[in-house]
């Protein structure tokens, strides 16, 4: 499999250098990292999978069919929490296949939700070749809500930059007062080099990679593993310090854990109305629950995560949101909420978690 992938990297690079486009049938290598709460046996029962072959204990080859056609995915399950899915199919087919898996009956699978700041650190792993900055409030909130929220100067801002000066473009925009609070980095393209080898990667904030050429599949795999480790560290910080539990004592019990906090730079004019567009069981937040007012422009929500049925509580005021994860609730829920609030409401929002 590695040999096939490496040959594709080299052929893609040659095609793009010579013709600026790929030869027919020569798709780029695509990779998706997914967060899982399933065993491989449970995964194998997913109805969207037509055929499954176990290549070895840590590698599955699965066939899926959707409106874009049919094809094979390679699923690396050596990590119990974050799996890697590889494909040489078309971009449309791969995207639809991942979407179908994540939305399939029984849940248990989720995307990675990389905050804007973490996308920036991925860019620092190599030389910038491209950036994408996206703020799309209009995709979630209706026009009348956005117009009533006077703190929002923009409701949609999409900027694509390519070339070796892409990082400079990003830095200039981040330092420009009029737009700085609306710059949410959602994709980077980098050239990474090591020991005389190179790989060109495009990485998105939902954990997808498109490898646009190179001469070393091992360098691609190491890039995926490095990003996976960084994300797992963030998940572990949240789940270690911010799950709400009780510790047994000789005379009763003591509460442990505290909320994950999101601080807004754009205050919410109407919190209850804001939550009606976030806690509605729909993508991308996937939360459902009862919203109740607890004070002037402050609400509390007893919510359930559609990813795996975990319970959580939200406390929301005009300048902050607190997330209480109950029991063994998944930390990916907090990152999904934060990453999407950056993308659709406040790119300058900050995540406050304990590091130790």
Short mmCIF file of C-alpha atoms in Angstrom, two decimals:
data_model
loop_
_atom_site.label_atom_id
_atom_site.label_comp_id
_atom_site.label_asym_id
_atom_site.label_seq_id
_atom_site.Cartn_x
_atom_site.Cartn_y
_atom_site.Cartn_z
CA UNK A 1 0.00 0.00 0.00
CA UNK A 2 2.80 2.42 0.90
CA UNK A 3 4.50 1.75 -2.43
CA UNK A 4 1.29 2.48 -4.35
CA UNK A 5 0.77 5.70 -2.42
CA UNK A 6 4.36 6.84 -2.96
CA UNK A 7 4.16 6.22 -6.70
CA UNK A 8 0.99 8.31 -6.80
CA UNK A 9 2.71 11.17 -4.93
CA UNK A 10 5.54 11.20 -7.45
CA UNK A 11 3.25 10.97 -10.48
CA UNK A 12 0.99 13.75 -9.19
CA UNK A 13 4.00 15.99 -8.64
CA UNK A 14 5.26 15.32 -12.18
CA UNK A 15 1.83 16.00 -13.70
CA UNK A 16 1.45 19.31 -11.89
CA UNK A 17 4.94 20.46 -12.83
CA UNK A 18 4.55 19.59 -16.51
CA UNK A 19 0.88 20.31 -17.19
CA UNK A 20 -0.50 22.14 -14.09
CA UNK A 21 -3.21 19.45 -14.06
CA UNK A 22 -3.48 15.73 -13.41
CA UNK A 23 -3.68 13.05 -16.07
CA UNK A 24 -7.10 11.37 -16.35
CA UNK A 25 -7.69 8.84 -13.55
CA UNK A 26 -4.73 10.02 -11.47
CA UNK A 27 -6.27 11.35 -8.25
CA UNK A 28 -4.28 12.84 -5.40
CA UNK A 29 -3.82 10.87 -2.19
CA UNK A 30 -6.39 11.98 0.36
CA UNK A 31 -6.39 11.32 4.10
CA UNK A 32 -8.95 11.98 6.81
CA UNK A 33 -8.43 11.75 10.56
CA UNK A 34 -11.55 10.75 12.46
CA UNK A 35 -12.24 10.51 16.18
CA UNK A 36 -13.87 7.25 17.23
CA UNK A 37 -15.57 5.71 20.23
CA UNK A 38 -16.10 2.40 18.39
CA UNK A 39 -14.30 -0.91 18.30
CA UNK A 40 -13.28 -2.24 14.90
CA UNK A 41 -16.06 -4.85 15.17
CA UNK A 42 -18.65 -2.12 15.76
CA UNK A 43 -17.23 -0.11 12.89
CA UNK A 44 -17.49 -3.12 10.59
CA UNK A 45 -21.24 -3.23 11.22
CA UNK A 46 -21.79 0.19 9.68
CA UNK A 47 -24.45 -0.23 6.94
CA UNK A 48 -22.64 2.15 4.57
CA UNK A 49 -19.79 -0.36 4.22
CA UNK A 50 -20.40 -2.83 1.39
CA UNK A 51 -17.32 -5.03 1.79
CA UNK A 52 -14.57 -5.27 4.42
CA UNK A 53 -11.16 -6.94 4.25
CA UNK A 54 -8.74 -7.13 7.16
CA UNK A 55 -5.29 -6.64 5.65
CA UNK A 56 -3.70 -7.00 9.09
CA UNK A 57 -4.66 -6.31 12.71
CA UNK A 58 -4.35 -2.54 12.29
CA UNK A 59 -5.44 -2.03 8.68
CA UNK A 60 -8.83 -2.50 7.03
CA UNK A 61 -9.81 -2.09 3.39
CA UNK A 62 -13.48 -1.17 3.00
CA UNK A 63 -15.73 -0.64 0.01
CA UNK A 64 -18.47 1.96 0.00
CA UNK A 65 -21.01 3.15 -2.57
CA UNK A 66 -22.63 6.59 -2.79
CA UNK A 67 -24.06 8.95 -5.37
CA UNK A 68 -20.51 9.77 -6.57
CA UNK A 69 -19.77 6.13 -7.40
CA UNK A 70 -18.04 3.31 -5.59
CA UNK A 71 -14.52 2.84 -4.28
CA UNK A 72 -12.18 1.57 -1.61
CA UNK A 73 -10.89 3.22 1.55
CA UNK A 74 -7.94 2.11 3.68
CA UNK A 75 -8.61 2.49 7.42
CA UNK A 76 -5.63 2.54 9.79
CA UNK A 77 -6.97 1.64 13.26
CA UNK A 78 -3.70 1.25 15.18
CA UNK A 79 -4.64 4.22 17.40
CA UNK A 80 -7.67 3.46 19.58
CA UNK A 81 -8.94 7.04 19.49
CA UNK A 82 -7.98 8.65 16.16
CA UNK A 83 -8.11 6.60 12.97
CA UNK A 84 -6.61 7.52 9.59
CA UNK A 85 -8.58 6.88 6.41
CA UNK A 86 -6.67 6.93 3.08
CA UNK A 87 -8.01 6.98 -0.44
CA UNK A 88 -6.97 7.39 -4.08
CA UNK A 89 -10.55 8.06 -5.20
CA UNK A 90 -11.93 11.38 -6.46
CA UNK A 91 -12.36 14.27 -4.05
CA UNK A 92 -16.16 14.21 -4.41
CA UNK A 93 -16.37 10.50 -3.70
CA UNK A 94 -14.00 10.71 -0.72
CA UNK A 95 -15.86 13.65 0.84
CA UNK A 96 -19.22 11.92 0.46
CA UNK A 97 -17.82 8.64 1.84
CA UNK A 98 -16.49 10.34 4.98
CA UNK A 99 -19.76 12.26 5.44
CA UNK A 100 -21.77 9.04 5.15
CA UNK A 101 -19.59 7.26 7.71
CA UNK A 102 -19.83 10.09 10.23
CA UNK A 103 -23.61 10.35 9.88
CA UNK A 104 -24.25 6.61 9.75
CA UNK A 105 -26.61 4.82 12.10
CA UNK A 106 -25.28 4.29 15.61
CA UNK A 107 -22.95 7.31 15.68
CA UNK A 108 -19.62 6.91 17.45
CA UNK A 109 -17.54 8.70 14.78
CA UNK A 110 -16.68 12.37 14.50
CA UNK A 111 -14.41 14.72 12.59
CA UNK A 112 -11.41 16.47 14.01
CA UNK A 113 -12.24 20.06 14.90
CA UNK A 114 -8.99 21.99 14.71
CA UNK A 115 -9.18 25.55 16.10
CA UNK A 116 -7.76 28.33 13.96
CA UNK A 117 -4.66 28.64 16.15
CA UNK A 118 -3.84 24.97 15.66
CA UNK A 119 -4.10 25.34 11.88
CA UNK A 120 -1.52 28.10 12.17
CA UNK A 121 0.90 25.79 14.02
CA UNK A 122 0.44 23.18 11.27
CA UNK A 123 1.55 25.84 8.80
CA UNK A 124 4.71 26.25 10.84
CA UNK A 125 5.60 22.59 10.15
CA UNK A 126 6.74 23.57 6.64
CA UNK A 127 6.90 26.40 4.14
CA UNK A 128 3.57 28.08 3.44
CA UNK A 129 2.24 27.60 -0.10
CA UNK A 130 -1.37 28.64 0.50
CA UNK A 131 -3.94 29.76 3.06
CA UNK A 132 -7.71 29.93 3.30
CA UNK A 133 -9.54 32.12 5.78
CA UNK A 134 -13.30 31.63 6.14
CA UNK A 135 -15.93 33.35 8.24
CA UNK A 136 -19.45 32.27 7.25
CA UNK A 137 -21.98 33.45 9.83
CA UNK A 138 -24.68 33.61 7.14
CA UNK A 139 -24.60 29.81 6.82
CA UNK A 140 -25.88 29.38 10.40
CA UNK A 141 -27.61 32.54 11.53
CA UNK A 142 -30.45 34.29 9.64
CA UNK A 143 -29.96 37.78 8.27
CA UNK A 144 -32.25 39.45 10.80
CA UNK A 145 -30.30 37.99 13.74
CA UNK A 146 -26.98 39.13 12.29
CA UNK A 147 -28.33 42.62 11.56
CA UNK A 148 -29.55 42.93 15.15
CA UNK A 149 -26.12 42.01 16.52
CA UNK A 150 -24.34 45.35 16.31
CA UNK A 151 -20.94 43.94 17.35
CA UNK A 152 -20.61 42.10 14.02
CA UNK A 153 -19.06 44.26 11.29
CA UNK A 154 -18.98 41.41 8.76
CA UNK A 155 -21.21 38.40 8.28
CA UNK A 156 -19.21 36.67 5.55
CA UNK A 157 -15.51 36.86 4.73
CA UNK A 158 -13.64 34.35 2.56
CA UNK A 159 -10.05 34.86 1.45
CA UNK A 160 -7.84 32.45 -0.51
CA UNK A 161 -4.14 33.08 -0.99
CA UNK A 162 -1.51 30.98 -2.72
CA UNK A 163 2.21 31.20 -3.25
CA UNK A 164 5.28 31.61 -1.09
CA UNK A 165 4.00 34.89 0.40
CA UNK A 166 0.82 33.31 1.76
CA UNK A 167 2.00 33.55 5.35
CA UNK A 168 2.70 37.27 4.87
CA UNK A 169 -0.87 37.77 3.63
CA UNK A 170 -2.22 36.01 6.72
CA UNK A 171 -0.01 38.07 9.05
CA UNK A 172 -0.99 41.35 7.36
CA UNK A 173 -4.70 40.59 7.76
CA UNK A 174 -4.25 39.51 11.38
CA UNK A 175 -2.57 42.85 12.09
CA UNK A 176 -5.19 44.94 10.27
CA UNK A 177 -7.51 46.30 12.94
CA UNK A 178 -10.60 46.50 10.72
CA UNK A 179 -10.61 42.77 9.87
CA UNK A 180 -8.38 41.11 12.49
CA UNK A 181 -11.32 39.78 14.52
CA UNK A 182 -12.81 38.09 11.45
CA UNK A 183 -9.76 36.11 10.26
CA UNK A 184 -10.35 32.41 10.89
CA UNK A 185 -7.67 30.19 9.36
CA UNK A 186 -9.43 27.09 8.02
CA UNK A 187 -6.85 25.62 5.63
CA UNK A 188 -3.12 25.75 4.99
CA UNK A 189 -0.98 24.34 2.21
CA UNK A 190 2.64 23.64 3.05
CA UNK A 191 5.76 22.09 1.58
CA UNK A 192 7.49 19.98 4.21
CA UNK A 193 11.08 18.81 3.79
CA UNK A 194 13.17 16.34 5.77
CA UNK A 195 16.43 14.46 5.04
CA UNK A 196 16.39 15.42 1.37
CA UNK A 197 12.75 14.36 0.84
CA UNK A 198 9.63 16.52 0.54
CA UNK A 199 5.86 16.37 0.55
CA UNK A 200 3.26 19.03 -0.28
CA UNK A 201 0.19 18.95 1.95
CA UNK A 202 -3.12 20.80 2.07
CA UNK A 203 -4.67 20.46 5.53
CA UNK A 204 -8.16 21.61 6.54
CA UNK A 205 -9.63 22.35 9.95
CA UNK A 206 -11.79 19.20 9.85
CA UNK A 207 -8.76 16.90 9.72
CA UNK A 208 -8.57 16.25 5.97
CA UNK A 209 -5.32 16.12 3.99
CA UNK A 210 -4.81 16.34 0.25
CA UNK A 211 -1.25 15.41 -0.70
CA UNK A 212 -0.35 17.44 -3.77
CA UNK A 213 2.90 15.70 -4.58
CA UNK A 214 6.18 14.63 -3.07
CA UNK A 215 8.68 11.81 -3.04
CA UNK A 216 8.17 10.22 0.39
CA UNK A 217 5.02 8.57 1.69
CA UNK A 218 6.75 8.22 5.05
CA UNK A 219 6.98 11.99 5.34
CA UNK A 220 3.24 12.24 4.69
CA UNK A 221 2.54 9.59 7.31
CA UNK A 222 4.77 11.34 9.84
CA UNK A 223 2.92 14.62 9.16
CA UNK A 224 -0.41 12.92 9.84
CA UNK A 225 0.94 11.34 13.03
CA UNK A 226 2.36 14.63 14.31
CA UNK A 227 -0.96 16.44 13.83
CA UNK A 228 -2.75 13.51 15.43
CA UNK A 229 -0.50 13.70 18.51
CA UNK A 230 -1.12 17.42 18.89
CA UNK A 231 -4.86 16.92 18.70
CA UNK A 232 -4.81 14.00 21.15
CA UNK A 233 -2.88 16.18 23.60
CA UNK A 234 -5.59 18.83 23.38
CA UNK A 235 -8.32 16.21 23.85
CA UNK A 236 -6.52 14.75 26.87
CA UNK A 237 -6.17 18.18 28.48
CA UNK A 238 -9.91 18.73 28.18
CA UNK A 239 -10.90 15.27 29.39
CA UNK A 240 -8.40 15.25 32.27
CA UNK A 241 -9.29 18.66 33.70
CA UNK A 242 -12.78 19.45 32.46
CA UNK A 243 -14.96 16.39 32.94
CA UNK A 244 -17.32 16.93 35.85
CA UNK A 245 -17.10 13.99 38.29
CA UNK A 246 -17.13 13.28 42.02
CA UNK A 247 -14.25 11.82 44.05
CA UNK A 248 -15.23 9.58 46.95
CA UNK A 249 -14.00 10.72 50.37
CA UNK A 250 -14.27 9.22 53.86
CA UNK A 251 -17.06 11.65 54.64
CA UNK A 252 -18.93 12.02 51.37
CA UNK A 253 -17.57 13.15 48.01
CA UNK A 254 -15.81 16.10 46.42
CA UNK A 255 -16.54 17.51 42.99
CA UNK A 256 -13.74 17.32 40.42
CA UNK A 257 -13.30 19.19 37.14
CA UNK A 258 -14.42 22.54 35.87
CA UNK A 259 -15.97 23.98 32.74
CA UNK A 260 -14.32 24.60 29.40
CA UNK A 261 -14.76 28.32 28.79
CA UNK A 262 -15.15 30.16 25.49
CA UNK A 263 -14.62 33.92 25.75
CA UNK A 264 -16.26 35.96 22.99
CA UNK A 265 -14.80 39.10 21.43
CA UNK A 266 -18.21 39.85 19.88
CA UNK A 267 -20.85 39.99 22.66
CA UNK A 268 -24.12 38.18 22.01
CA UNK A 269 -27.04 40.61 21.87
CA UNK A 270 -29.74 37.96 22.47
CA UNK A 271 -28.40 34.78 24.09
CA UNK A 272 -31.61 32.73 23.94
CA UNK A 273 -32.08 33.51 20.27
CA UNK A 274 -28.40 32.76 19.58
CA UNK A 275 -28.72 29.33 21.23
CA UNK A 276 -31.79 28.47 19.17
CA UNK A 277 -29.49 28.30 16.12
CA UNK A 278 -26.76 26.35 17.91
CA UNK A 279 -28.70 23.82 20.01
CA UNK A 280 -31.04 22.52 17.32
CA UNK A 281 -29.71 18.99 16.57
CA UNK A 282 -28.36 20.14 13.18
CA UNK A 283 -24.89 20.10 11.69
CA UNK A 284 -22.33 21.32 12.43
CA UNK A 285 -22.94 21.63 16.20
CA UNK A 286 -25.02 18.44 16.57
CA UNK A 287 -26.41 19.41 19.97
CA UNK A 288 -29.94 19.10 21.22
CA UNK A 289 -31.41 20.22 24.53
CA UNK A 290 -33.74 22.45 26.52
CA UNK A 291 -32.84 26.14 26.63
CA UNK A 292 -34.00 28.07 29.67
CA UNK A 293 -33.41 31.63 30.78
CA UNK A 294 -31.60 32.02 34.14
CA UNK A 295 -31.12 35.78 34.23
CA UNK A 296 -30.91 38.89 32.13
CA UNK A 297 -29.52 37.74 28.76
CA UNK A 298 -28.20 34.52 30.30
CA UNK A 299 -29.30 30.93 29.63
CA UNK A 300 -28.60 27.38 30.70
CA UNK A 301 -28.91 24.32 28.48
CA UNK A 302 -29.08 20.66 29.50
CA UNK A 303 -27.85 19.19 26.25
CA UNK A 304 -27.11 15.88 24.55
CA UNK A 305 -24.38 15.40 21.95
CA UNK A 306 -25.61 13.78 18.74
CA UNK A 307 -22.16 12.24 18.18
CA UNK A 308 -22.50 9.61 20.93
CA UNK A 309 -25.29 10.63 23.30
CA UNK A 310 -23.04 12.25 25.93
CA UNK A 311 -24.59 14.68 28.38
CA UNK A 312 -23.30 18.21 28.82
CA UNK A 313 -24.49 21.50 30.28
CA UNK A 314 -24.00 24.91 28.72
CA UNK A 315 -24.10 28.20 30.60
CA UNK A 316 -24.14 31.18 28.27
CA UNK A 317 -23.99 34.92 28.84
CA UNK A 318 -23.35 37.71 26.37
CA UNK A 319 -19.53 37.52 26.63
CA UNK A 320 -18.81 33.87 27.47
CA UNK A 321 -19.97 30.28 27.17
CA UNK A 322 -19.17 27.53 29.69
CA UNK A 323 -19.22 23.83 28.77
CA UNK A 324 -19.67 21.23 31.52
CA UNK A 325 -18.86 17.70 30.32
CA UNK A 326 -20.55 15.11 32.55
CA UNK A 327 -19.09 11.71 33.42
CA UNK A 328 -17.04 10.30 30.55
CA UNK A 329 -18.28 12.79 27.96
CA UNK A 330 -16.08 13.18 24.89
CA UNK A 331 -13.77 16.19 24.75
CA UNK A 332 -14.31 16.35 20.99
CA UNK A 333 -17.74 17.86 21.75
CA UNK A 334 -16.12 20.94 23.26
CA UNK A 335 -13.72 21.29 20.33
CA UNK A 336 -16.57 20.91 17.83
CA UNK A 337 -18.50 23.69 19.54
CA UNK A 338 -15.47 26.00 19.79
CA UNK A 339 -14.14 25.44 16.27
CA UNK A 340 -17.54 26.04 14.70
CA UNK A 341 -18.22 29.14 16.80
CA UNK A 342 -14.89 30.49 15.51
CA UNK A 343 -15.94 29.73 11.96
CA UNK A 344 -19.56 30.90 12.11
CA UNK A 345 -19.80 33.51 14.88
CA UNK A 346 -16.56 34.85 16.37
CA UNK A 347 -13.17 34.01 14.81
CA UNK A 348 -11.41 35.83 17.66
CA UNK A 349 -13.11 33.77 20.38
CA UNK A 350 -10.69 32.16 22.85
CA UNK A 351 -10.73 28.69 24.38
CA UNK A 352 -9.79 28.64 28.07
CA UNK A 353 -8.67 25.25 29.36
CA UNK A 354 -6.22 24.05 32.00
CA UNK A 355 -2.85 22.85 30.72
CA UNK A 356 -1.78 21.03 33.88
#
